[in-house]
PDB file of C-alpha atoms (C1' of nucleotides) in Angstrom:
ATOM      1  CA  UNK A   1     -30.434  88.210  19.086  1.00  0.00           C
ATOM      2  CA  UNK A   2     -28.295  88.553  15.969  1.00  0.00           C
ATOM      3  CA  UNK A   3     -29.589  86.619  13.018  1.00  0.00           C
ATOM      4  CA  UNK A   4     -26.263  85.212  11.960  1.00  0.00           C
ATOM      5  CA  UNK A   5     -23.488  85.338  14.543  1.00  0.00           C
ATOM      6  CA  UNK A   6     -20.236  87.050  13.665  1.00  0.00           C
ATOM      7  CA  UNK A   7     -17.340  84.936  12.515  1.00  0.00           C
ATOM      8  CA  UNK A   8     -13.732  86.008  11.951  1.00  0.00           C
ATOM      9  CA  UNK A   9     -12.469  86.064   8.385  1.00  0.00           C
ATOM     10  CA  UNK A  10     -10.011  83.386   7.369  1.00  0.00           C
ATOM     11  CA  UNK A  11      -7.057  85.708   7.837  1.00  0.00           C
ATOM     12  CA  UNK A  12      -8.267  86.796  11.258  1.00  0.00           C
ATOM     13  CA  UNK A  13      -8.056  83.275  12.645  1.00  0.00           C
ATOM     14  CA  UNK A  14      -5.287  83.194  15.254  1.00  0.00           C
ATOM     15  CA  UNK A  15      -3.265  80.173  16.299  1.00  0.00           C
ATOM     16  CA  UNK A  16      -3.270  80.741  20.074  1.00  0.00           C
ATOM     17  CA  UNK A  17      -7.028  81.229  20.107  1.00  0.00           C
ATOM     18  CA  UNK A  18      -7.565  78.063  18.072  1.00  0.00           C
ATOM     19  CA  UNK A  19      -5.319  76.009  20.350  1.00  0.00           C
ATOM     20  CA  UNK A  20      -6.931  77.446  23.443  1.00  0.00           C
ATOM     21  CA  UNK A  21     -10.346  76.590  22.080  1.00  0.00           C
ATOM     22  CA  UNK A  22      -9.297  73.022  21.364  1.00  0.00           C
ATOM     23  CA  UNK A  23      -7.752  72.632  24.801  1.00  0.00           C
ATOM     24  CA  UNK A  24     -11.129  72.445  26.522  1.00  0.00           C
ATOM     25  CA  UNK A  25     -12.424  68.866  26.676  1.00  0.00           C
ATOM     26  CA  UNK A  26     -15.993  69.848  25.871  1.00  0.00           C
ATOM     27  CA  UNK A  27     -15.015  71.977  22.900  1.00  0.00           C
ATOM     28  CA  UNK A  28     -12.633  69.287  21.704  1.00  0.00           C
ATOM     29  CA  UNK A  29     -15.502  66.816  21.861  1.00  0.00           C
ATOM     30  CA  UNK A  30     -17.700  69.178  19.857  1.00  0.00           C
ATOM     31  CA  UNK A  31     -15.050  69.621  17.194  1.00  0.00           C
ATOM     32  CA  UNK A  32     -14.412  65.895  17.109  1.00  0.00           C
ATOM     33  CA  UNK A  33     -18.083  65.176  16.644  1.00  0.00           C
ATOM     34  CA  UNK A  34     -18.308  67.757  13.872  1.00  0.00           C
ATOM     35  CA  UNK A  35     -15.258  66.235  12.196  1.00  0.00           C
ATOM     36  CA  UNK A  36     -16.869  62.819  12.181  1.00  0.00           C
ATOM     37  CA  UNK A  37     -20.020  64.282  10.723  1.00  0.00           C
ATOM     38  CA  UNK A  38     -18.007  65.704   7.835  1.00  0.00           C
ATOM     39  CA  UNK A  39     -18.135  62.317   6.109  1.00  0.00           C
ATOM     40  CA  UNK A  40     -21.903  62.495   6.142  1.00  0.00           C
ATOM     41  CA  UNK A  41     -23.877  65.704   6.171  1.00  0.00           C
ATOM     42  CA  UNK A  42     -21.184  68.014   7.577  1.00  0.00           C
ATOM     43  CA  UNK A  43     -23.738  69.803   9.700  1.00  0.00           C
ATOM     44  CA  UNK A  44     -25.121  69.251  13.167  1.00  0.00           C
ATOM     45  CA  UNK A  45     -27.645  71.074  15.308  1.00  0.00           C
ATOM     46  CA  UNK A  46     -26.807  72.438  18.729  1.00  0.00           C
ATOM     47  CA  UNK A  47     -29.142  69.922  20.249  1.00  0.00           C
ATOM     48  CA  UNK A  48     -27.059  67.072  18.893  1.00  0.00           C
ATOM     49  CA  UNK A  49     -24.449  67.837  21.536  1.00  0.00           C
ATOM     50  CA  UNK A  50     -26.779  67.709  24.515  1.00  0.00           C
ATOM     51  CA  UNK A  51     -24.802  64.769  25.875  1.00  0.00           C
ATOM     52  CA  UNK A  52     -21.910  67.106  26.573  1.00  0.00           C
ATOM     53  CA  UNK A  53     -23.550  69.358  29.135  1.00  0.00           C
ATOM     54  CA  UNK A  54     -26.247  71.887  29.933  1.00  0.00           C
ATOM     55  CA  UNK A  55     -27.680  73.961  27.101  1.00  0.00           C
ATOM     56  CA  UNK A  56     -26.447  77.284  28.413  1.00  0.00           C
ATOM     57  CA  UNK A  57     -22.968  75.949  28.917  1.00  0.00           C
ATOM     58  CA  UNK A  58     -22.888  74.549  25.406  1.00  0.00           C
ATOM     59  CA  UNK A  59     -24.040  77.890  24.014  1.00  0.00           C
ATOM     60  CA  UNK A  60     -21.051  79.408  25.768  1.00  0.00           C
ATOM     61  CA  UNK A  61     -18.676  76.925  24.165  1.00  0.00           C
ATOM     62  CA  UNK A  62     -20.322  77.307  20.767  1.00  0.00           C
ATOM     63  CA  UNK A  63     -19.703  81.025  20.951  1.00  0.00           C
ATOM     64  CA  UNK A  64     -16.042  80.441  21.721  1.00  0.00           C
ATOM     65  CA  UNK A  65     -15.698  78.035  18.826  1.00  0.00           C
ATOM     66  CA  UNK A  66     -17.279  80.576  16.521  1.00  0.00           C
ATOM     67  CA  UNK A  67     -15.189  83.485  17.759  1.00  0.00           C
ATOM     68  CA  UNK A  68     -11.927  81.658  17.199  1.00  0.00           C
ATOM     69  CA  UNK A  69     -12.942  80.588  13.705  1.00  0.00           C
ATOM     70  CA  UNK A  70     -13.191  76.849  14.269  1.00  0.00           C
ATOM     71  CA  UNK A  71     -16.808  76.555  13.283  1.00  0.00           C
ATOM     72  CA  UNK A  72     -19.592  78.343  11.510  1.00  0.00           C
ATOM     73  CA  UNK A  73     -23.233  78.638  12.439  1.00  0.00           C
ATOM     74  CA  UNK A  74     -26.085  78.859  10.007  1.00  0.00           C
ATOM     75  CA  UNK A  75     -29.472  79.903  11.297  1.00  0.00           C
ATOM     76  CA  UNK A  76     -32.468  78.029   9.917  1.00  0.00           C
ATOM     77  CA  UNK A  77     -35.746  78.705  11.609  1.00  0.00           C
ATOM     78  CA  UNK A  78     -35.480  77.798  15.238  1.00  0.00           C
ATOM     79  CA  UNK A  79     -32.444  75.621  14.586  1.00  0.00           C
ATOM     80  CA  UNK A  80     -28.768  76.468  14.307  1.00  0.00           C
ATOM     81  CA  UNK A  81     -26.726  74.285  12.030  1.00  0.00           C
ATOM     82  CA  UNK A  82     -23.015  74.253  12.607  1.00  0.00           C
ATOM     83  CA  UNK A  83     -20.068  72.891  10.687  1.00  0.00           C
ATOM     84  CA  UNK A  84     -16.311  72.978  10.904  1.00  0.00           C
ATOM     85  CA  UNK A  85     -14.565  75.698   8.919  1.00  0.00           C
ATOM     86  CA  UNK A  86     -12.440  72.954   7.446  1.00  0.00           C
ATOM     87  CA  UNK A  87     -11.261  74.746   4.315  1.00  0.00           C
ATOM     88  CA  UNK A  88     -10.375  77.998   6.071  1.00  0.00           C
ATOM     89  CA  UNK A  89      -8.448  76.149   8.747  1.00  0.00           C
ATOM     90  CA  UNK A  90      -6.627  73.925   6.282  1.00  0.00           C
ATOM     91  CA  UNK A  91      -5.495  76.939   4.301  1.00  0.00           C
ATOM     92  CA  UNK A  92      -4.583  78.939   7.366  1.00  0.00           C
ATOM     93  CA  UNK A  93      -2.891  76.180   9.374  1.00  0.00           C
ATOM     94  CA  UNK A  94      -2.222  73.198   7.080  1.00  0.00           C
ATOM     95  CA  UNK A  95      -2.378  69.860   8.831  1.00  0.00           C
ATOM     96  CA  UNK A  96      -3.244  71.263  12.223  1.00  0.00           C
ATOM     97  CA  UNK A  97      -6.888  70.324  12.438  1.00  0.00           C
ATOM     98  CA  UNK A  98      -6.233  66.833  11.121  1.00  0.00           C
ATOM     99  CA  UNK A  99      -3.409  66.287  13.590  1.00  0.00           C
ATOM    100  CA  UNK A 100      -5.630  67.356  16.467  1.00  0.00           C
ATOM    101  CA  UNK A 101      -8.548  65.201  15.324  1.00  0.00           C
ATOM    102  CA  UNK A 102      -6.302  62.177  14.891  1.00  0.00           C
ATOM    103  CA  UNK A 103      -4.700  62.766  18.264  1.00  0.00           C
ATOM    104  CA  UNK A 104      -8.118  63.032  19.835  1.00  0.00           C
ATOM    105  CA  UNK A 105      -9.235  59.857  18.093  1.00  0.00           C
ATOM    106  CA  UNK A 106      -6.239  58.023  19.541  1.00  0.00           C
ATOM    107  CA  UNK A 107      -7.388  59.045  23.014  1.00  0.00           C
ATOM    108  CA  UNK A 108     -11.097  58.744  22.331  1.00  0.00           C
ATOM    109  CA  UNK A 109     -11.702  56.642  25.396  1.00  0.00           C
ATOM    110  CA  UNK A 110      -9.627  58.761  27.729  1.00  0.00           C
ATOM    111  CA  UNK A 111     -11.340  61.886  26.413  1.00  0.00           C
ATOM    112  CA  UNK A 112     -14.738  60.230  26.620  1.00  0.00           C
ATOM    113  CA  UNK A 113     -15.475  61.051  23.015  1.00  0.00           C
ATOM    114  CA  UNK A 114     -18.530  59.717  21.278  1.00  0.00           C
ATOM    115  CA  UNK A 115     -17.227  57.193  18.787  1.00  0.00           C
ATOM    116  CA  UNK A 116     -19.375  57.794  15.753  1.00  0.00           C
ATOM    117  CA  UNK A 117     -19.295  54.472  13.944  1.00  0.00           C
ATOM    118  CA  UNK A 118     -21.394  55.655  10.991  1.00  0.00           C
ATOM    119  CA  UNK A 119     -23.912  57.114  13.380  1.00  0.00           C
ATOM    120  CA  UNK A 120     -27.438  55.881  12.864  1.00  0.00           C
ATOM    121  CA  UNK A 121     -29.711  58.011  14.972  1.00  0.00           C
ATOM    122  CA  UNK A 122     -32.766  56.383  16.419  1.00  0.00           C
ATOM    123  CA  UNK A 123     -35.900  58.272  15.428  1.00  0.00           C
TER     124      UNK A 123
ATOM    125  CA  UNK B   1      14.851  72.484  45.243  1.00  0.00           C
ATOM    126  CA  UNK B   2      14.431  69.192  43.433  1.00  0.00           C
ATOM    127  CA  UNK B   3      17.471  68.138  41.488  1.00  0.00           C
ATOM    128  CA  UNK B   4      15.624  67.004  38.434  1.00  0.00           C
ATOM    129  CA  UNK B   5      12.055  68.200  38.033  1.00  0.00           C
ATOM    130  CA  UNK B   6       9.300  65.647  37.551  1.00  0.00           C
ATOM    131  CA  UNK B   7       8.111  64.913  34.059  1.00  0.00           C
ATOM    132  CA  UNK B   8       5.107  62.832  33.002  1.00  0.00           C
ATOM    133  CA  UNK B   9       5.775  59.544  31.270  1.00  0.00           C
ATOM    134  CA  UNK B  10       5.048  59.349  27.577  1.00  0.00           C
ATOM    135  CA  UNK B  11       1.720  57.681  28.174  1.00  0.00           C
ATOM    136  CA  UNK B  12       0.712  60.253  30.741  1.00  0.00           C
ATOM    137  CA  UNK B  13       0.902  63.086  28.251  1.00  0.00           C
ATOM    138  CA  UNK B  14      -2.610  64.412  27.678  1.00  0.00           C
ATOM    139  CA  UNK B  15      -3.902  66.180  24.610  1.00  0.00           C
ATOM    140  CA  UNK B  16      -5.907  68.955  26.281  1.00  0.00           C
ATOM    141  CA  UNK B  17      -2.976  69.864  28.537  1.00  0.00           C
ATOM    142  CA  UNK B  18      -0.611  69.973  25.564  1.00  0.00           C
ATOM    143  CA  UNK B  19      -2.956  72.180  23.553  1.00  0.00           C
ATOM    144  CA  UNK B  20      -3.569  74.450  26.511  1.00  0.00           C
ATOM    145  CA  UNK B  21       0.158  74.797  27.031  1.00  0.00           C
ATOM    146  CA  UNK B  22       0.699  75.701  23.403  1.00  0.00           C
ATOM    147  CA  UNK B  23      -2.126  78.230  23.443  1.00  0.00           C
ATOM    148  CA  UNK B  24      -0.143  80.712  25.503  1.00  0.00           C
ATOM    149  CA  UNK B  25       1.914  83.041  23.281  1.00  0.00           C
ATOM    150  CA  UNK B  26       4.938  82.962  25.568  1.00  0.00           C
ATOM    151  CA  UNK B  27       4.955  79.188  25.839  1.00  0.00           C
ATOM    152  CA  UNK B  28       4.387  78.863  22.109  1.00  0.00           C
ATOM    153  CA  UNK B  29       7.399  81.098  21.558  1.00  0.00           C
ATOM    154  CA  UNK B  30       9.485  78.940  23.887  1.00  0.00           C
ATOM    155  CA  UNK B  31       8.479  75.759  22.075  1.00  0.00           C
ATOM    156  CA  UNK B  32       9.092  77.390  18.725  1.00  0.00           C
ATOM    157  CA  UNK B  33      12.550  78.480  19.769  1.00  0.00           C
ATOM    158  CA  UNK B  34      13.327  74.985  21.069  1.00  0.00           C
ATOM    159  CA  UNK B  35      12.097  73.488  17.806  1.00  0.00           C
ATOM    160  CA  UNK B  36      14.424  75.677  15.821  1.00  0.00           C
ATOM    161  CA  UNK B  37      17.302  74.705  18.067  1.00  0.00           C
ATOM    162  CA  UNK B  38      16.641  71.058  17.285  1.00  0.00           C
ATOM    163  CA  UNK B  39      18.600  71.421  14.052  1.00  0.00           C
ATOM    164  CA  UNK B  40      21.636  72.499  16.035  1.00  0.00           C
ATOM    165  CA  UNK B  41      22.292  71.496  19.622  1.00  0.00           C
ATOM    166  CA  UNK B  42      18.707  70.633  20.597  1.00  0.00           C
ATOM    167  CA  UNK B  43      19.203  72.211  23.989  1.00  0.00           C
ATOM    168  CA  UNK B  44      18.807  75.723  25.344  1.00  0.00           C
ATOM    169  CA  UNK B  45      19.310  77.275  28.750  1.00  0.00           C
ATOM    170  CA  UNK B  46      16.532  79.103  30.559  1.00  0.00           C
ATOM    171  CA  UNK B  47      18.437  82.320  30.153  1.00  0.00           C
ATOM    172  CA  UNK B  48      18.244  82.042  26.388  1.00  0.00           C
ATOM    173  CA  UNK B  49      14.594  83.019  26.626  1.00  0.00           C
ATOM    174  CA  UNK B  50      15.084  86.183  28.634  1.00  0.00           C
ATOM    175  CA  UNK B  51      13.663  88.169  25.738  1.00  0.00           C
ATOM    176  CA  UNK B  52      10.252  86.694  26.455  1.00  0.00           C
ATOM    177  CA  UNK B  53       9.664  88.111  29.916  1.00  0.00           C
ATOM    178  CA  UNK B  54      10.737  88.271  33.534  1.00  0.00           C
ATOM    179  CA  UNK B  55      12.702  85.363  34.970  1.00  0.00           C
ATOM    180  CA  UNK B  56      10.062  84.354  37.496  1.00  0.00           C
ATOM    181  CA  UNK B  57       7.357  84.415  34.882  1.00  0.00           C
ATOM    182  CA  UNK B  58       9.424  82.266  32.566  1.00  0.00           C
ATOM    183  CA  UNK B  59      10.071  79.785  35.356  1.00  0.00           C
ATOM    184  CA  UNK B  60       6.303  79.537  35.716  1.00  0.00           C
ATOM    185  CA  UNK B  61       5.883  78.791  32.022  1.00  0.00           C
ATOM    186  CA  UNK B  62       8.781  76.324  32.031  1.00  0.00           C
ATOM    187  CA  UNK B  63       7.082  74.415  34.806  1.00  0.00           C
ATOM    188  CA  UNK B  64       3.864  74.258  32.800  1.00  0.00           C
ATOM    189  CA  UNK B  65       5.707  73.023  29.737  1.00  0.00           C
ATOM    190  CA  UNK B  66       7.378  70.340  31.810  1.00  0.00           C
ATOM    191  CA  UNK B  67       4.201  69.248  33.553  1.00  0.00           C
ATOM    192  CA  UNK B  68       2.331  68.736  30.302  1.00  0.00           C
ATOM    193  CA  UNK B  69       5.192  66.768  28.792  1.00  0.00           C
ATOM    194  CA  UNK B  70       6.233  69.173  26.075  1.00  0.00           C
ATOM    195  CA  UNK B  71       9.779  69.611  27.263  1.00  0.00           C
ATOM    196  CA  UNK B  72      12.406  68.114  29.491  1.00  0.00           C
ATOM    197  CA  UNK B  73      14.850  69.818  31.799  1.00  0.00           C
ATOM    198  CA  UNK B  74      18.333  68.583  32.573  1.00  0.00           C
ATOM    199  CA  UNK B  75      20.191  70.138  35.483  1.00  0.00           C
ATOM    200  CA  UNK B  76      23.870  70.870  34.934  1.00  0.00           C
ATOM    201  CA  UNK B  77      25.558  72.904  37.590  1.00  0.00           C
ATOM    202  CA  UNK B  78      23.819  76.207  37.935  1.00  0.00           C
ATOM    203  CA  UNK B  79      22.249  75.871  34.522  1.00  0.00           C
ATOM    204  CA  UNK B  80      19.128  74.101  33.344  1.00  0.00           C
ATOM    205  CA  UNK B  81      19.201  72.755  29.844  1.00  0.00           C
ATOM    206  CA  UNK B  82      15.890  72.108  28.208  1.00  0.00           C
ATOM    207  CA  UNK B  83      14.801  70.350  25.051  1.00  0.00           C
ATOM    208  CA  UNK B  84      11.592  69.355  23.341  1.00  0.00           C
ATOM    209  CA  UNK B  85      10.309  65.849  24.050  1.00  0.00           C
ATOM    210  CA  UNK B  86      10.096  65.401  20.325  1.00  0.00           C
ATOM    211  CA  UNK B  87      10.115  61.626  20.178  1.00  0.00           C
ATOM    212  CA  UNK B  88       7.579  61.138  22.942  1.00  0.00           C
ATOM    213  CA  UNK B  89       5.250  63.655  21.391  1.00  0.00           C
ATOM    214  CA  UNK B  90       5.615  62.237  17.893  1.00  0.00           C
ATOM    215  CA  UNK B  91       4.758  58.771  19.143  1.00  0.00           C
ATOM    216  CA  UNK B  92       1.920  59.979  21.326  1.00  0.00           C
ATOM    217  CA  UNK B  93       0.357  62.477  18.917  1.00  0.00           C
ATOM    218  CA  UNK B  94       1.821  61.940  15.433  1.00  0.00           C
ATOM    219  CA  UNK B  95       2.077  65.090  13.359  1.00  0.00           C
ATOM    220  CA  UNK B  96       0.719  67.378  16.039  1.00  0.00           C
ATOM    221  CA  UNK B  97       3.899  69.123  17.119  1.00  0.00           C
ATOM    222  CA  UNK B  98       5.042  69.618  13.539  1.00  0.00           C
ATOM    223  CA  UNK B  99       1.688  71.053  12.534  1.00  0.00           C
ATOM    224  CA  UNK B 100       1.783  73.512  15.431  1.00  0.00           C
ATOM    225  CA  UNK B 101       5.378  74.555  14.735  1.00  0.00           C
ATOM    226  CA  UNK B 102       4.642  75.055  11.048  1.00  0.00           C
ATOM    227  CA  UNK B 103       1.501  77.015  11.852  1.00  0.00           C
ATOM    228  CA  UNK B 104       3.464  79.179  14.244  1.00  0.00           C
ATOM    229  CA  UNK B 105       6.179  79.709  11.644  1.00  0.00           C
ATOM    230  CA  UNK B 106       3.563  80.916   9.185  1.00  0.00           C
ATOM    231  CA  UNK B 107       2.505  83.551  11.705  1.00  0.00           C
ATOM    232  CA  UNK B 108       5.991  84.253  13.043  1.00  0.00           C
ATOM    233  CA  UNK B 109       5.604  87.989  12.623  1.00  0.00           C
ATOM    234  CA  UNK B 110       2.127  88.175  14.101  1.00  0.00           C
ATOM    235  CA  UNK B 111       3.233  86.045  17.024  1.00  0.00           C
ATOM    236  CA  UNK B 112       6.418  88.053  17.417  1.00  0.00           C
ATOM    237  CA  UNK B 113       8.553  84.936  17.269  1.00  0.00           C
ATOM    238  CA  UNK B 114      12.300  85.117  17.114  1.00  0.00           C
ATOM    239  CA  UNK B 115      13.211  83.966  13.649  1.00  0.00           C
ATOM    240  CA  UNK B 116      16.296  81.864  14.206  1.00  0.00           C
ATOM    241  CA  UNK B 117      18.126  82.049  10.903  1.00  0.00           C
ATOM    242  CA  UNK B 118      20.887  79.628  11.909  1.00  0.00           C
ATOM    243  CA  UNK B 119      21.341  81.497  15.130  1.00  0.00           C
ATOM    244  CA  UNK B 120      24.855  82.669  15.754  1.00  0.00           C
ATOM    245  CA  UNK B 121      25.093  83.861  19.321  1.00  0.00           C
ATOM    246  CA  UNK B 122      27.455  86.691  20.072  1.00  0.00           C
ATOM    247  CA  UNK B 123      29.906  85.760  22.816  1.00  0.00           C
TER     248      UNK B 123
ATOM    249  C1'  DC C   1     -53.404  83.559  19.682  1.00  0.00           C
ATOM    250  C1'  DC C   2     -51.111  79.987  22.496  1.00  0.00           C
ATOM    251  C1'  DA C   3     -48.060  76.542  23.628  1.00  0.00           C
ATOM    252  C1'  DA C   4     -43.946  74.151  22.639  1.00  0.00           C
ATOM    253  C1'  DT C   5     -39.294  74.054  20.869  1.00  0.00           C
ATOM    254  C1'  DA C   6     -34.438  75.673  20.117  1.00  0.00           C
ATOM    255  C1'  DG C   7     -30.900  78.547  21.564  1.00  0.00           C
ATOM    256  C1'  DT C   8     -28.987  82.617  23.472  1.00  0.00           C
ATOM    257  C1'  DT C   9     -28.075  86.034  27.108  1.00  0.00           C
ATOM    258  C1'  DC C  10     -27.537  87.442  31.842  1.00  0.00           C
ATOM    259  C1'  DA C  11     -25.942  87.387  36.640  1.00  0.00           C
ATOM    260  C1'  DA C  12     -23.517  85.060  40.025  1.00  0.00           C
ATOM    261  C1'  DT C  13     -20.167  81.731  41.552  1.00  0.00           C
ATOM    262  C1'  DA C  14     -15.925  79.399  42.286  1.00  0.00           C
ATOM    263  C1'  DA C  15     -11.722  78.148  40.193  1.00  0.00           C
ATOM    264  C1'  DT C  16      -7.826  78.821  37.582  1.00  0.00           C
ATOM    265  C1'  DC C  17      -4.402  81.758  35.302  1.00  0.00           C
ATOM    266  C1'  DA C  18      -0.586  85.006  34.123  1.00  0.00           C
ATOM    267  C1'  DT C  19       2.278  88.398  36.014  1.00  0.00           C
ATOM    268  C1'  DT C  20       5.230  90.779  39.359  1.00  0.00           C
ATOM    269  C1'  DG C  21       8.917  91.454  42.805  1.00  0.00           C
ATOM    270  C1'  DA C  22      11.071  89.708  46.747  1.00  0.00           C
ATOM    271  C1'  DA C  23      13.080  85.943  48.949  1.00  0.00           C
ATOM    272  C1'  DC C  24      15.338  81.673  48.526  1.00  0.00           C
ATOM    273  C1'  DA C  25      18.463  77.750  46.880  1.00  0.00           C
ATOM    274  C1'  DT C  26      22.361  76.040  44.499  1.00  0.00           C
ATOM    275  C1'  DA C  27      26.634  75.924  42.225  1.00  0.00           C
ATOM    276  C1'  DA C  28      30.832  78.147  40.285  1.00  0.00           C
ATOM    277  C1'  DG C  29      34.849  81.139  40.656  1.00  0.00           C
ATOM    278  C1'  DG C  30      37.862  84.336  42.808  1.00  0.00           C
TER     279       DG C  30
ATOM    280  C1'  DC D   1      34.524  82.275  52.548  1.00  0.00           C
ATOM    281  C1'  DC D   2      32.280  85.610  49.816  1.00  0.00           C
ATOM    282  C1'  DT D   3      30.370  87.088  45.736  1.00  0.00           C
ATOM    283  C1'  DT D   4      28.099  86.387  41.540  1.00  0.00           C
ATOM    284  C1'  DA D   5      25.155  83.957  38.327  1.00  0.00           C
ATOM    285  C1'  DT D   6      21.241  80.964  37.358  1.00  0.00           C
ATOM    286  C1'  DG D   7      16.768  79.552  38.344  1.00  0.00           C
ATOM    287  C1'  DT D   8      13.049  78.361  41.388  1.00  0.00           C
ATOM    288  C1'  DT D   9       9.513  79.278  44.948  1.00  0.00           C
ATOM    289  C1'  DC D  10       6.303  82.242  47.391  1.00  0.00           C
ATOM    290  C1'  DA D  11       2.642  85.615  48.147  1.00  0.00           C
ATOM    291  C1'  DA D  12      -0.275  88.882  46.209  1.00  0.00           C
ATOM    292  C1'  DT D  13      -2.675  90.897  42.319  1.00  0.00           C
ATOM    293  C1'  DG D  14      -5.977  91.353  38.810  1.00  0.00           C
ATOM    294  C1'  DA D  15      -7.954  89.068  34.872  1.00  0.00           C
ATOM    295  C1'  DT D  16     -10.166  85.133  32.654  1.00  0.00           C
ATOM    296  C1'  DT D  17     -12.654  81.016  32.798  1.00  0.00           C
ATOM    297  C1'  DA D  18     -16.194  77.353  33.109  1.00  0.00           C
ATOM    298  C1'  DT D  19     -20.498  76.360  35.031  1.00  0.00           C
ATOM    299  C1'  DT D  20     -25.312  76.917  36.570  1.00  0.00           C
ATOM    300  C1'  DG D  21     -30.172  78.256  36.468  1.00  0.00           C
ATOM    301  C1'  DA D  22     -33.329  81.677  35.328  1.00  0.00           C
ATOM    302  C1'  DA D  23     -34.946  84.881  32.057  1.00  0.00           C
ATOM    303  C1'  DC D  24     -35.352  86.012  27.437  1.00  0.00           C
ATOM    304  C1'  DT D  25     -35.955  85.795  22.077  1.00  0.00           C
ATOM    305  C1'  DA D  26     -37.538  83.869  18.122  1.00  0.00           C
ATOM    306  C1'  DT D  27     -39.739  80.441  15.288  1.00  0.00           C
ATOM    307  C1'  DT D  28     -42.857  76.683  14.327  1.00  0.00           C
ATOM    308  C1'  DG D  29     -47.261  74.387  14.523  1.00  0.00           C
ATOM    309  C1'  DG D  30     -51.891  73.687  16.317  1.00  0.00           C
TER     310       DG D  30
END
DNA sequence: CCAATAGTTCAATAATCATTGAACATAAGG
DNA sequence: CCTTATGTTCAATGATTATTGAACTATTGG
C-alpha cells in the first residue's frame, strides 16, 4: 500500500476527467461535503462519508477523485485526511468548481446531499 | 422518425446528466462549437460537426445532448438545426455553462477544439 | 503480542457506454 | 418518379463502469 497516493500535478488536471468525476452522484456528494467543510477545517476522513455507501465502494470513488485531481489525500496514522484541491482547480479552471458546487446546492434535495448547516458532530 | 425530438423541460434538467454529457470530448467539442456560434447565428446543422466523427456516432452524441437538456433540435426540411439551451441552463445552473466553456477554451489545443475565429465558411 | 480500527486491493458481476457500418426514413430537386 | 442529401435507427462489438464482499495492509492501543 503506497504511503501517499499519487496525485496529478496542477497542469495535468484534465477537464473531461474532472467533469466525468463530478457526474457521479456519489462523487458529487463527496465533493459537496468537502466543499462545505472548507469553511471549517477543510479536511475530512474517509469514514466521514460512510453514509454514502460501502467502504470498498467509497475507496473506489476516492481513488477516482484523486486521479482526476479533484482532491488530495494525506495519510496520518491509520486515517486518511482528504481535502479539495481548491486552489489548483481555481487556477486551472476558474469558476468551474464554484459553479458546480452552487448548482449542486440548488438541487441538494434532489441529489440527496447532506445539508451541512454548520455541522456539529455528536461525540 | 419523430418530427421533433423530445427534450426535457427546464426543471427536468439534471446536474449529473449534464456533467456526464459534457465529460465526453466529442460532446464537449459540439457544445463548444455551438457556444461559439452563439455570437453569430446561434444555430448549426448536424453536418457542421462532421469533423468530429462518423455520422452515426454523432447522431448518438446529439441524442445524448438533447436528452440531458444541453441542446435543442429544430427540424427544417432535411436539415436539423441545433442550438444550446443557453437560457434554460443559465436559469437552472447559473454560471455552470460559462465556466465549462471558458475552461474548455483554455484547453482548446489539448482538447483539439476547433477555434472559431469568426468562422467564415467557404461556400 | 493481540485485538481492534481504518482503508485499500482484488475478483467477480451486471450494466452502461462509445463506436462502427448497414439499413432506414424523409425531404428536396431534377 | 428517381436520385441525392441529411440524419436517424439498429445490431453488434469491445471497453469502461459501479458495486459487492472477502481478503489484505498498516497503525494504534491495551
